[in-house]
CSV table of N, CA and C in Angstrom, one decimal:
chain,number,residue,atom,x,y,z
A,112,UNK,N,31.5,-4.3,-17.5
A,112,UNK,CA,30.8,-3.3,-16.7
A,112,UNK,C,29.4,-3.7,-16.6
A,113,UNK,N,28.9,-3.6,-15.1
A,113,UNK,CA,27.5,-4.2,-14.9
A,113,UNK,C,26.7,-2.7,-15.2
A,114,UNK,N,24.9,-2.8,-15.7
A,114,UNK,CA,24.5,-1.5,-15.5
A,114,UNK,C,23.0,-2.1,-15.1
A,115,UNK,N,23.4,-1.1,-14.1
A,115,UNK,CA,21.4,-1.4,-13.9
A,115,UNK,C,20.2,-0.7,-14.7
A,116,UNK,N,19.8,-2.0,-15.0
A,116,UNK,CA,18.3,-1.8,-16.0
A,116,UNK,C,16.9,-2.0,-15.3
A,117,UNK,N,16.6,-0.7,-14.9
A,117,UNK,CA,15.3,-0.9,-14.3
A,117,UNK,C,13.9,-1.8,-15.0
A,118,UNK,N,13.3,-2.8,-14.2
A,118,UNK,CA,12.3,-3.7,-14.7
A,118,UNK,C,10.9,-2.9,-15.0
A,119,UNK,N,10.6,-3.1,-16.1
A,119,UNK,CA,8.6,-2.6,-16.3
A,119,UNK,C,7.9,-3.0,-15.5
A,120,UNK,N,8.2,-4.5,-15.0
A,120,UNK,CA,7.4,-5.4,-14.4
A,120,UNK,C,6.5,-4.9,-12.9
A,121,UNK,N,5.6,-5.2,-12.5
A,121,UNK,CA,5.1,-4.9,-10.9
A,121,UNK,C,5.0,-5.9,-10.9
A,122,UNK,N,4.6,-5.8,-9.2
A,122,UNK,CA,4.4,-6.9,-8.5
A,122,UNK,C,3.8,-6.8,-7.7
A,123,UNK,N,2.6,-7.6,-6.6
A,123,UNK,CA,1.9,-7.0,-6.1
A,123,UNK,C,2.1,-7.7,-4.1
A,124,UNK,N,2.1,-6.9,-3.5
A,124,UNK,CA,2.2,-7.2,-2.0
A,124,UNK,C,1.1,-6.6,-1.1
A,125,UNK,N,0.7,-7.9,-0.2
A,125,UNK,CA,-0.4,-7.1,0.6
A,125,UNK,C,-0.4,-7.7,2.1
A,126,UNK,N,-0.6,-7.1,3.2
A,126,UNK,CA,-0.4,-6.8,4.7
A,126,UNK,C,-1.8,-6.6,5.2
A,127,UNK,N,-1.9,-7.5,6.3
A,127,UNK,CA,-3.4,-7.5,6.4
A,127,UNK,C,-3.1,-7.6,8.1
A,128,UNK,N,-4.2,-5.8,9.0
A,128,UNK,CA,-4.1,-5.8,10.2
A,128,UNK,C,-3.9,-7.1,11.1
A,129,UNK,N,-3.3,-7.3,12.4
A,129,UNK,CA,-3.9,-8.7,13.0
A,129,UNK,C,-5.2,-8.2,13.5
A,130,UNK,N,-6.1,-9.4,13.4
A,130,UNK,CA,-7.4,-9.2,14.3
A,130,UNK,C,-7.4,-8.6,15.3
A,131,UNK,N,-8.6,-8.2,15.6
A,131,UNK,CA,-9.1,-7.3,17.0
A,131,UNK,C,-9.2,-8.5,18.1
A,132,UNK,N,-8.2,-8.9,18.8
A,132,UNK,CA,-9.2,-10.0,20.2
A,132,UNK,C,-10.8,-9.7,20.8
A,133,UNK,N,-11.0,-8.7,20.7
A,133,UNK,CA,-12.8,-8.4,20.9
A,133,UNK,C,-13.5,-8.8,19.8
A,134,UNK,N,-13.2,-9.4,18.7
A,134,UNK,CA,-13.6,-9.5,17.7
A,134,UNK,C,-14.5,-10.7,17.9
A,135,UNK,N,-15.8,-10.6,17.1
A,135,UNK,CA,-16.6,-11.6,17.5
A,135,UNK,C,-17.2,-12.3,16.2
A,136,UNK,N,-16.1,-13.2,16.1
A,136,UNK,CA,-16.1,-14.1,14.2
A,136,UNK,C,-17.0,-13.5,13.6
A,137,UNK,N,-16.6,-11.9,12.9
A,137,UNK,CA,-17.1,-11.5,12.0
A,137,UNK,C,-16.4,-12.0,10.6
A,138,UNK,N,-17.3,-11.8,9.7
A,138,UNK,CA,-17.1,-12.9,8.4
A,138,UNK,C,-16.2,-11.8,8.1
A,139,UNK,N,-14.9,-13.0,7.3
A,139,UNK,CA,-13.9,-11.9,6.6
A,139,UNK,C,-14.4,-12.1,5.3
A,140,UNK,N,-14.3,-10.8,4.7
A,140,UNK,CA,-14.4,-10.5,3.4
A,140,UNK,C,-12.9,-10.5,2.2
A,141,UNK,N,-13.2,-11.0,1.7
A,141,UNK,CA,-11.6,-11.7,0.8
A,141,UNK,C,-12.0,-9.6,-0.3
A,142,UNK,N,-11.1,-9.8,-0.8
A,142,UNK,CA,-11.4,-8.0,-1.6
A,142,UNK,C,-10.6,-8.6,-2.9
A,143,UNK,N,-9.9,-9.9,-3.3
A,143,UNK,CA,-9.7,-9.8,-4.9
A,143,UNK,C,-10.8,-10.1,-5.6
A,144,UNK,N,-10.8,-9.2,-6.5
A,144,UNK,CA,-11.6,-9.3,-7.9
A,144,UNK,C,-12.5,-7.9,-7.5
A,145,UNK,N,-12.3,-7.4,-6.1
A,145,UNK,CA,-13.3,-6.3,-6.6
A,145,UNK,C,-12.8,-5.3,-6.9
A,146,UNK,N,-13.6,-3.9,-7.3
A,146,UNK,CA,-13.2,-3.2,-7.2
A,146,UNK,C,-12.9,-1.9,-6.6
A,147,UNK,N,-12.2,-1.0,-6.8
A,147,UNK,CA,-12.4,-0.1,-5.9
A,147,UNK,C,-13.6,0.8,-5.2
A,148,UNK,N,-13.7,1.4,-4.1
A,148,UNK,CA,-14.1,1.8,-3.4
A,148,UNK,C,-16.0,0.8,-3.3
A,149,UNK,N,-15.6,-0.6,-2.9
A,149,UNK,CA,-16.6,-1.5,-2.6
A,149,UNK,C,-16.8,-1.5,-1.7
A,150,UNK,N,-18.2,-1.8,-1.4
A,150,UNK,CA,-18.6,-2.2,0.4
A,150,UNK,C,-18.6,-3.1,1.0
A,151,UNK,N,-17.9,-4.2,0.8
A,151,UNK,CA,-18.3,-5.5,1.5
A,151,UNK,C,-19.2,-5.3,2.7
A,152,UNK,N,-19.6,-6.3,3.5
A,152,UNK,CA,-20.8,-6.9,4.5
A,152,UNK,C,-19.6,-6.5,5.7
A,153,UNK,N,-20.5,-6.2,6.8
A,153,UNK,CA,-19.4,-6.0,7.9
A,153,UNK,C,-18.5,-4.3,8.2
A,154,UNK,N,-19.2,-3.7,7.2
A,154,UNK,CA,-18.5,-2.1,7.9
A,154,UNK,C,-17.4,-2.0,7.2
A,155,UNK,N,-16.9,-3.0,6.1
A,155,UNK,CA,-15.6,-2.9,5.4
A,155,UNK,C,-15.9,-2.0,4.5
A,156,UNK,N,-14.9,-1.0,3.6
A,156,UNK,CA,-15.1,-0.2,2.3
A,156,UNK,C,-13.4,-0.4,2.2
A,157,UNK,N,-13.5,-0.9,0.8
A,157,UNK,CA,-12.0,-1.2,-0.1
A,157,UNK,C,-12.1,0.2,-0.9
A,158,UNK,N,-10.7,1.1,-0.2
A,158,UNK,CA,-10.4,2.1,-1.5
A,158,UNK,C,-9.0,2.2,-2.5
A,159,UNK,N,-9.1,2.1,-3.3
A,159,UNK,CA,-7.9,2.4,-4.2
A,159,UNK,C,-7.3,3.8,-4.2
A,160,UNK,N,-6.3,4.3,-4.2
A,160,UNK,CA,-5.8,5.1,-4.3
A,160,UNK,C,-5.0,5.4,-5.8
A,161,UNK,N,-4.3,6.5,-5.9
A,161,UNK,CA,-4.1,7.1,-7.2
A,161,UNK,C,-2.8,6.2,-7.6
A,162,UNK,N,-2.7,6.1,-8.9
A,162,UNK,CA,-1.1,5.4,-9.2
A,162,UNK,C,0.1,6.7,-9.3
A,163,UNK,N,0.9,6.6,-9.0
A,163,UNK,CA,1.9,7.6,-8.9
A,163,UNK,C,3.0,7.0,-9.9
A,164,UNK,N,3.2,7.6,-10.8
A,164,UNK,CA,4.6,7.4,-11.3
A,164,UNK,C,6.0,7.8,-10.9
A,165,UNK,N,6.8,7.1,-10.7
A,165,UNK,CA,8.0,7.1,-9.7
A,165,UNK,C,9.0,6.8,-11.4
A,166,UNK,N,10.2,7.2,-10.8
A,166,UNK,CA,11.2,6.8,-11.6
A,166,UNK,C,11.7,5.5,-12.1
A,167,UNK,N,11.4,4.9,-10.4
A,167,UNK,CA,11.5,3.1,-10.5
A,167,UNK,C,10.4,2.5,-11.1
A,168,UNK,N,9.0,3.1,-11.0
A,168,UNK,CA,7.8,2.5,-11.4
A,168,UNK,C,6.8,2.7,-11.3
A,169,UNK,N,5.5,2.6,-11.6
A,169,UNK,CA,4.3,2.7,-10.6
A,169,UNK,C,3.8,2.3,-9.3
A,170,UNK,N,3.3,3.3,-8.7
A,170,UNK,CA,3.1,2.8,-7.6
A,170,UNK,C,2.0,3.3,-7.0
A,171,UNK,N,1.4,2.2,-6.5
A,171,UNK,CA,-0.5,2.1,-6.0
A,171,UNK,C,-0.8,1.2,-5.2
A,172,UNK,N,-1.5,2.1,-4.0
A,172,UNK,CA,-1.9,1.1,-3.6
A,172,UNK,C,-3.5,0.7,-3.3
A,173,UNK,N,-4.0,-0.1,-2.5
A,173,UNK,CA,-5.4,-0.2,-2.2
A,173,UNK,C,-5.5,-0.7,-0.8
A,174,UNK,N,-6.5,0.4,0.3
A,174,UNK,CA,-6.5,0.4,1.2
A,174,UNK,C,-8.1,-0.4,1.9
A,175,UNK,N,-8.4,-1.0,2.6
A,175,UNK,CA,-9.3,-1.7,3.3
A,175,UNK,C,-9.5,-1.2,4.5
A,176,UNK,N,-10.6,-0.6,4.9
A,176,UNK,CA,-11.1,-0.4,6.2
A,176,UNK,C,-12.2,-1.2,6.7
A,177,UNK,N,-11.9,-1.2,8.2
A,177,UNK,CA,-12.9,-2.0,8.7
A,177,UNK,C,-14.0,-0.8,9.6
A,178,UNK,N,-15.1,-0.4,9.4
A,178,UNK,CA,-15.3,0.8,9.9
A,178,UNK,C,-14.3,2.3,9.7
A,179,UNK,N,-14.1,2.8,10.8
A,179,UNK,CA,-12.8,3.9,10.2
A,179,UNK,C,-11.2,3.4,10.3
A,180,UNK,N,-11.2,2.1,10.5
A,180,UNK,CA,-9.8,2.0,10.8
A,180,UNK,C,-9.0,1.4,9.6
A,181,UNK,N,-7.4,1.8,9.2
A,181,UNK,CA,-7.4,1.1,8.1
A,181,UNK,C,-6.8,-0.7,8.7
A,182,UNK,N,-7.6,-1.9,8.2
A,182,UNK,CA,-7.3,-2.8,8.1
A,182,UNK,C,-6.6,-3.5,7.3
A,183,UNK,N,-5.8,-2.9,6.2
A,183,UNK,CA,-4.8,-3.9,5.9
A,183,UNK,C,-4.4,-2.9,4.3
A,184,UNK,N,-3.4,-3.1,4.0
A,184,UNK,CA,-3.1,-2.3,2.8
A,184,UNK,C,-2.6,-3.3,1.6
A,185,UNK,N,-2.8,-3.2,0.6
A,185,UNK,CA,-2.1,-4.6,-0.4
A,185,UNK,C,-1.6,-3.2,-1.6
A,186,UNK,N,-0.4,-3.7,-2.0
A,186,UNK,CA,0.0,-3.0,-3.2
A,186,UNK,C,-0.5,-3.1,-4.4
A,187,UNK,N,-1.4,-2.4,-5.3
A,187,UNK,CA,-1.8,-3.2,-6.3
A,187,UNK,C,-0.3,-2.8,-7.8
A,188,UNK,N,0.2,-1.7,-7.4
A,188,UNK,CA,1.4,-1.7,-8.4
A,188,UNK,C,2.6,-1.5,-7.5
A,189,UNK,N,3.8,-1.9,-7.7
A,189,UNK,CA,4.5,-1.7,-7.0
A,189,UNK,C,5.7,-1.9,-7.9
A,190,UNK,N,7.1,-1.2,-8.3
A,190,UNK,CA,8.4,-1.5,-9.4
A,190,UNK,C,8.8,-2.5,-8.6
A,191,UNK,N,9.4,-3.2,-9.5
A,191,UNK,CA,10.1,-4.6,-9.6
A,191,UNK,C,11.2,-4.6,-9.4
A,192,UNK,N,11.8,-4.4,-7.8
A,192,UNK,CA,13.6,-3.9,-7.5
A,192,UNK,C,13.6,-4.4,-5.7
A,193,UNK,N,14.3,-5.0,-5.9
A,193,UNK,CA,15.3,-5.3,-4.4
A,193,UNK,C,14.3,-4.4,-3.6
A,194,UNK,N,14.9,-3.5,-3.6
A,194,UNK,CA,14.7,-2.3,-2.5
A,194,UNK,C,13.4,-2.0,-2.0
A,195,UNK,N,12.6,-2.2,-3.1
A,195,UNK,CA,10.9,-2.0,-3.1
A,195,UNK,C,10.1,-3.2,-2.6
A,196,UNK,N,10.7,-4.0,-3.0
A,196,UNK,CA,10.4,-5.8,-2.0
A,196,UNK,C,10.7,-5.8,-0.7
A,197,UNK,N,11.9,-5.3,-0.3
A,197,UNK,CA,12.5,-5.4,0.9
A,197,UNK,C,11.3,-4.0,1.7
A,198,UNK,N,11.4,-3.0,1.3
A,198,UNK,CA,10.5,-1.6,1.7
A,198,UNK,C,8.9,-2.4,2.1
A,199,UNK,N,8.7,-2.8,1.0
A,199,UNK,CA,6.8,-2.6,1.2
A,199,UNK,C,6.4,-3.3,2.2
A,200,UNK,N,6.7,-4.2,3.4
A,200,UNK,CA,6.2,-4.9,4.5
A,200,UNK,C,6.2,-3.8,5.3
A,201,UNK,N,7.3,-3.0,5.2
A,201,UNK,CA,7.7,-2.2,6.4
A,201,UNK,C,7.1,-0.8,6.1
A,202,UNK,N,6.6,-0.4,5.1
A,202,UNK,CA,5.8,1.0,4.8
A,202,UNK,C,4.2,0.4,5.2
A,203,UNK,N,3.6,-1.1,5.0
A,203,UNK,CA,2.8,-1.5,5.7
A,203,UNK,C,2.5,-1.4,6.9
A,204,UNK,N,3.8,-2.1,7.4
A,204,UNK,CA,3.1,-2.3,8.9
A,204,UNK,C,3.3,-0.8,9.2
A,205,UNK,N,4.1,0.2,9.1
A,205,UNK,CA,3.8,1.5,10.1
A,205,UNK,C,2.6,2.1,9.3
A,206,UNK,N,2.1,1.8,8.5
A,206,UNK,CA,0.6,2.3,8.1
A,206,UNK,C,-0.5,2.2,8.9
A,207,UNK,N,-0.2,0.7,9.1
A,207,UNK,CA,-1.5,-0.2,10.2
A,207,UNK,C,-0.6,0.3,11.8
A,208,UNK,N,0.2,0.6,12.2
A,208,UNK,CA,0.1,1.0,13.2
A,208,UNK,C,0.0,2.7,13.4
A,209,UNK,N,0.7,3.4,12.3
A,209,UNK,CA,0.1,4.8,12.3
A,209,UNK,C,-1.3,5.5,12.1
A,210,UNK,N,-2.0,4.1,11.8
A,210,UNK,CA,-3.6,4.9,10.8
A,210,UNK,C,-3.3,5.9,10.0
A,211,UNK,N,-2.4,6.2,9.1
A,211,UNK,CA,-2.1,7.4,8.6
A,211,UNK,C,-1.5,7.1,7.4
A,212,UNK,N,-0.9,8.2,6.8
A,212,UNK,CA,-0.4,8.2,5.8
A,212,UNK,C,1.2,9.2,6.4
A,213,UNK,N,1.3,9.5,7.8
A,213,UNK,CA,2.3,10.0,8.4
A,213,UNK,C,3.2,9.0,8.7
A,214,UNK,N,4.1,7.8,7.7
A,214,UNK,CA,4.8,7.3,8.0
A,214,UNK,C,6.5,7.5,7.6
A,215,UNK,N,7.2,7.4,8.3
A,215,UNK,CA,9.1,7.3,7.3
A,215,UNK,C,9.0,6.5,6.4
A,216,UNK,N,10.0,7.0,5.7
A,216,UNK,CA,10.6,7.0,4.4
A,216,UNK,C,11.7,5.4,4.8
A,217,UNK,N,11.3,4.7,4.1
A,217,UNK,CA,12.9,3.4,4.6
A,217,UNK,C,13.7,3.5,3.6
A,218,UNK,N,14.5,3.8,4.1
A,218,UNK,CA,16.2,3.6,3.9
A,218,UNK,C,16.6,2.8,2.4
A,219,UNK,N,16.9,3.5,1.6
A,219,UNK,CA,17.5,3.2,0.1
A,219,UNK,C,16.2,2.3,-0.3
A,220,UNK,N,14.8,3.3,-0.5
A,220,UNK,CA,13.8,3.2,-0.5
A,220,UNK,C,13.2,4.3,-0.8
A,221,UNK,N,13.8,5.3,-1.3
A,221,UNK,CA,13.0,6.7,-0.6
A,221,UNK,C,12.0,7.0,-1.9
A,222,UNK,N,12.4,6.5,-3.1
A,222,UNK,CA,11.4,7.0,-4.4
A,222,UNK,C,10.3,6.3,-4.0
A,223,UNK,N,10.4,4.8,-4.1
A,223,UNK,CA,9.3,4.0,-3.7
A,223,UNK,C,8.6,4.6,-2.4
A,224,UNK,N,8.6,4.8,-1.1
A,224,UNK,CA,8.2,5.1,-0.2
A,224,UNK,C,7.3,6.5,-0.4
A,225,UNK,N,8.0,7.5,-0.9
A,225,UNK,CA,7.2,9.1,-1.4
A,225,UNK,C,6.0,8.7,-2.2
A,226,UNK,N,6.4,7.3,-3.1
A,226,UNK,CA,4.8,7.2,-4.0
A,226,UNK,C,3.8,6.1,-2.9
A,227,UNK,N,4.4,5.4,-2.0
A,227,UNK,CA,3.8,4.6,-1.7
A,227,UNK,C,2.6,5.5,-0.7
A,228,UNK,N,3.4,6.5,-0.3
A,228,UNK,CA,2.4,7.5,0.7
A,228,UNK,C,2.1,8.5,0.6
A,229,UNK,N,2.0,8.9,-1.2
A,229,UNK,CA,1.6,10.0,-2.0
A,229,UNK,C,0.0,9.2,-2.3
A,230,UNK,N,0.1,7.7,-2.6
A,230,UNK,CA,-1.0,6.7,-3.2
A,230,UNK,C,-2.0,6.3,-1.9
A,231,UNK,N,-1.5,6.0,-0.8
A,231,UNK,CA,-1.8,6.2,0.6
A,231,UNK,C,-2.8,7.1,0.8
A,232,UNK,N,-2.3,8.1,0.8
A,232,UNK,CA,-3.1,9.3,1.4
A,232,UNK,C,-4.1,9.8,0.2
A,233,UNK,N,-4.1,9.5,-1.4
A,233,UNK,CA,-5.0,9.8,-2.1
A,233,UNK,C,-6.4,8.6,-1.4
A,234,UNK,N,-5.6,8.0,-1.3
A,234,UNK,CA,-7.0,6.2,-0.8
A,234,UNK,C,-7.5,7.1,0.2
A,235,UNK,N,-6.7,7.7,1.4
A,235,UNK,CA,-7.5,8.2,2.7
A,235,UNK,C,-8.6,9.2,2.7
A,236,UNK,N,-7.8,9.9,1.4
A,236,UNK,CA,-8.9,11.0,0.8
A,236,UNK,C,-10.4,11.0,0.2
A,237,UNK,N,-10.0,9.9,-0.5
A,237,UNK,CA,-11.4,9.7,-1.4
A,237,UNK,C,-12.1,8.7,-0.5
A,238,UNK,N,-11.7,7.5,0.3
A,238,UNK,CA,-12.7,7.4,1.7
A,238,UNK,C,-13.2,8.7,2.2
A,239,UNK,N,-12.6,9.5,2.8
A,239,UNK,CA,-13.2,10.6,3.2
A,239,UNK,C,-14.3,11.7,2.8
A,240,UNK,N,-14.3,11.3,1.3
A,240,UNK,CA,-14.8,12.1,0.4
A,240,UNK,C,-16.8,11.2,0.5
């Protein structure tokens, strides 16, 4: 008999807007090593968001704006499972195209997804703050 043994392990995944075509070679600012809620040069502010504990694992993310818009989201914890690998591109991209934290839930994904946009929306908050 097989049994599934959920992993400790994270992993981390990160999605970065496409460029603006009006854009006029503004310096990109790289965001590892800093830390949260930094200003880079350029109108960028990197915010972290809260860790959520999920059943599958932790889950956090950190959000990048370029002015008010969000530019790119990277996972900084994310559970170590099929499902949560396959999920996290696709809870990205409708992030960067929703600007929000108003995105669906994907499909045999749904623990991971509630933390991913429980952690989401804490980032949107404390920018706002």
């Amino acid at each position: 008999m097989w049994r599934y043994a959920p992993s400790d392990a994270t992993t981390a995944t990160e999605v970065a807007a496409p460029a603006p075509s009006s854009s006029s070679a503004a310096p990109s600012a790289s965001s590892s090593g800093s830390s949260s809620d930094s200003a880079p040069a350029g109108g960028s502010k990197v915010v972290a968001g809260s860790t959520v504990n999920t059943e599958k694992g932790p889950v956090q993310v950190e959000v990048t704006y370029e002015d008010d818009k969000i530019a790119s989201v990277r996972m900084l914890q994310q559970p170590n499972h099929p499902q949560t690998t396959a999920a996290v591109p696709k809870l990205i991209a409708e992030t960067l195209q929703a600007q929000s934290a108003d995105i669906d839930t994907v499909s045999g994904a749904t623990v991971t997804s509630d933390g991913y946009r429980e952690s989401l929306q804490a980032a949107i908050d404390a920018k706002a703050a």
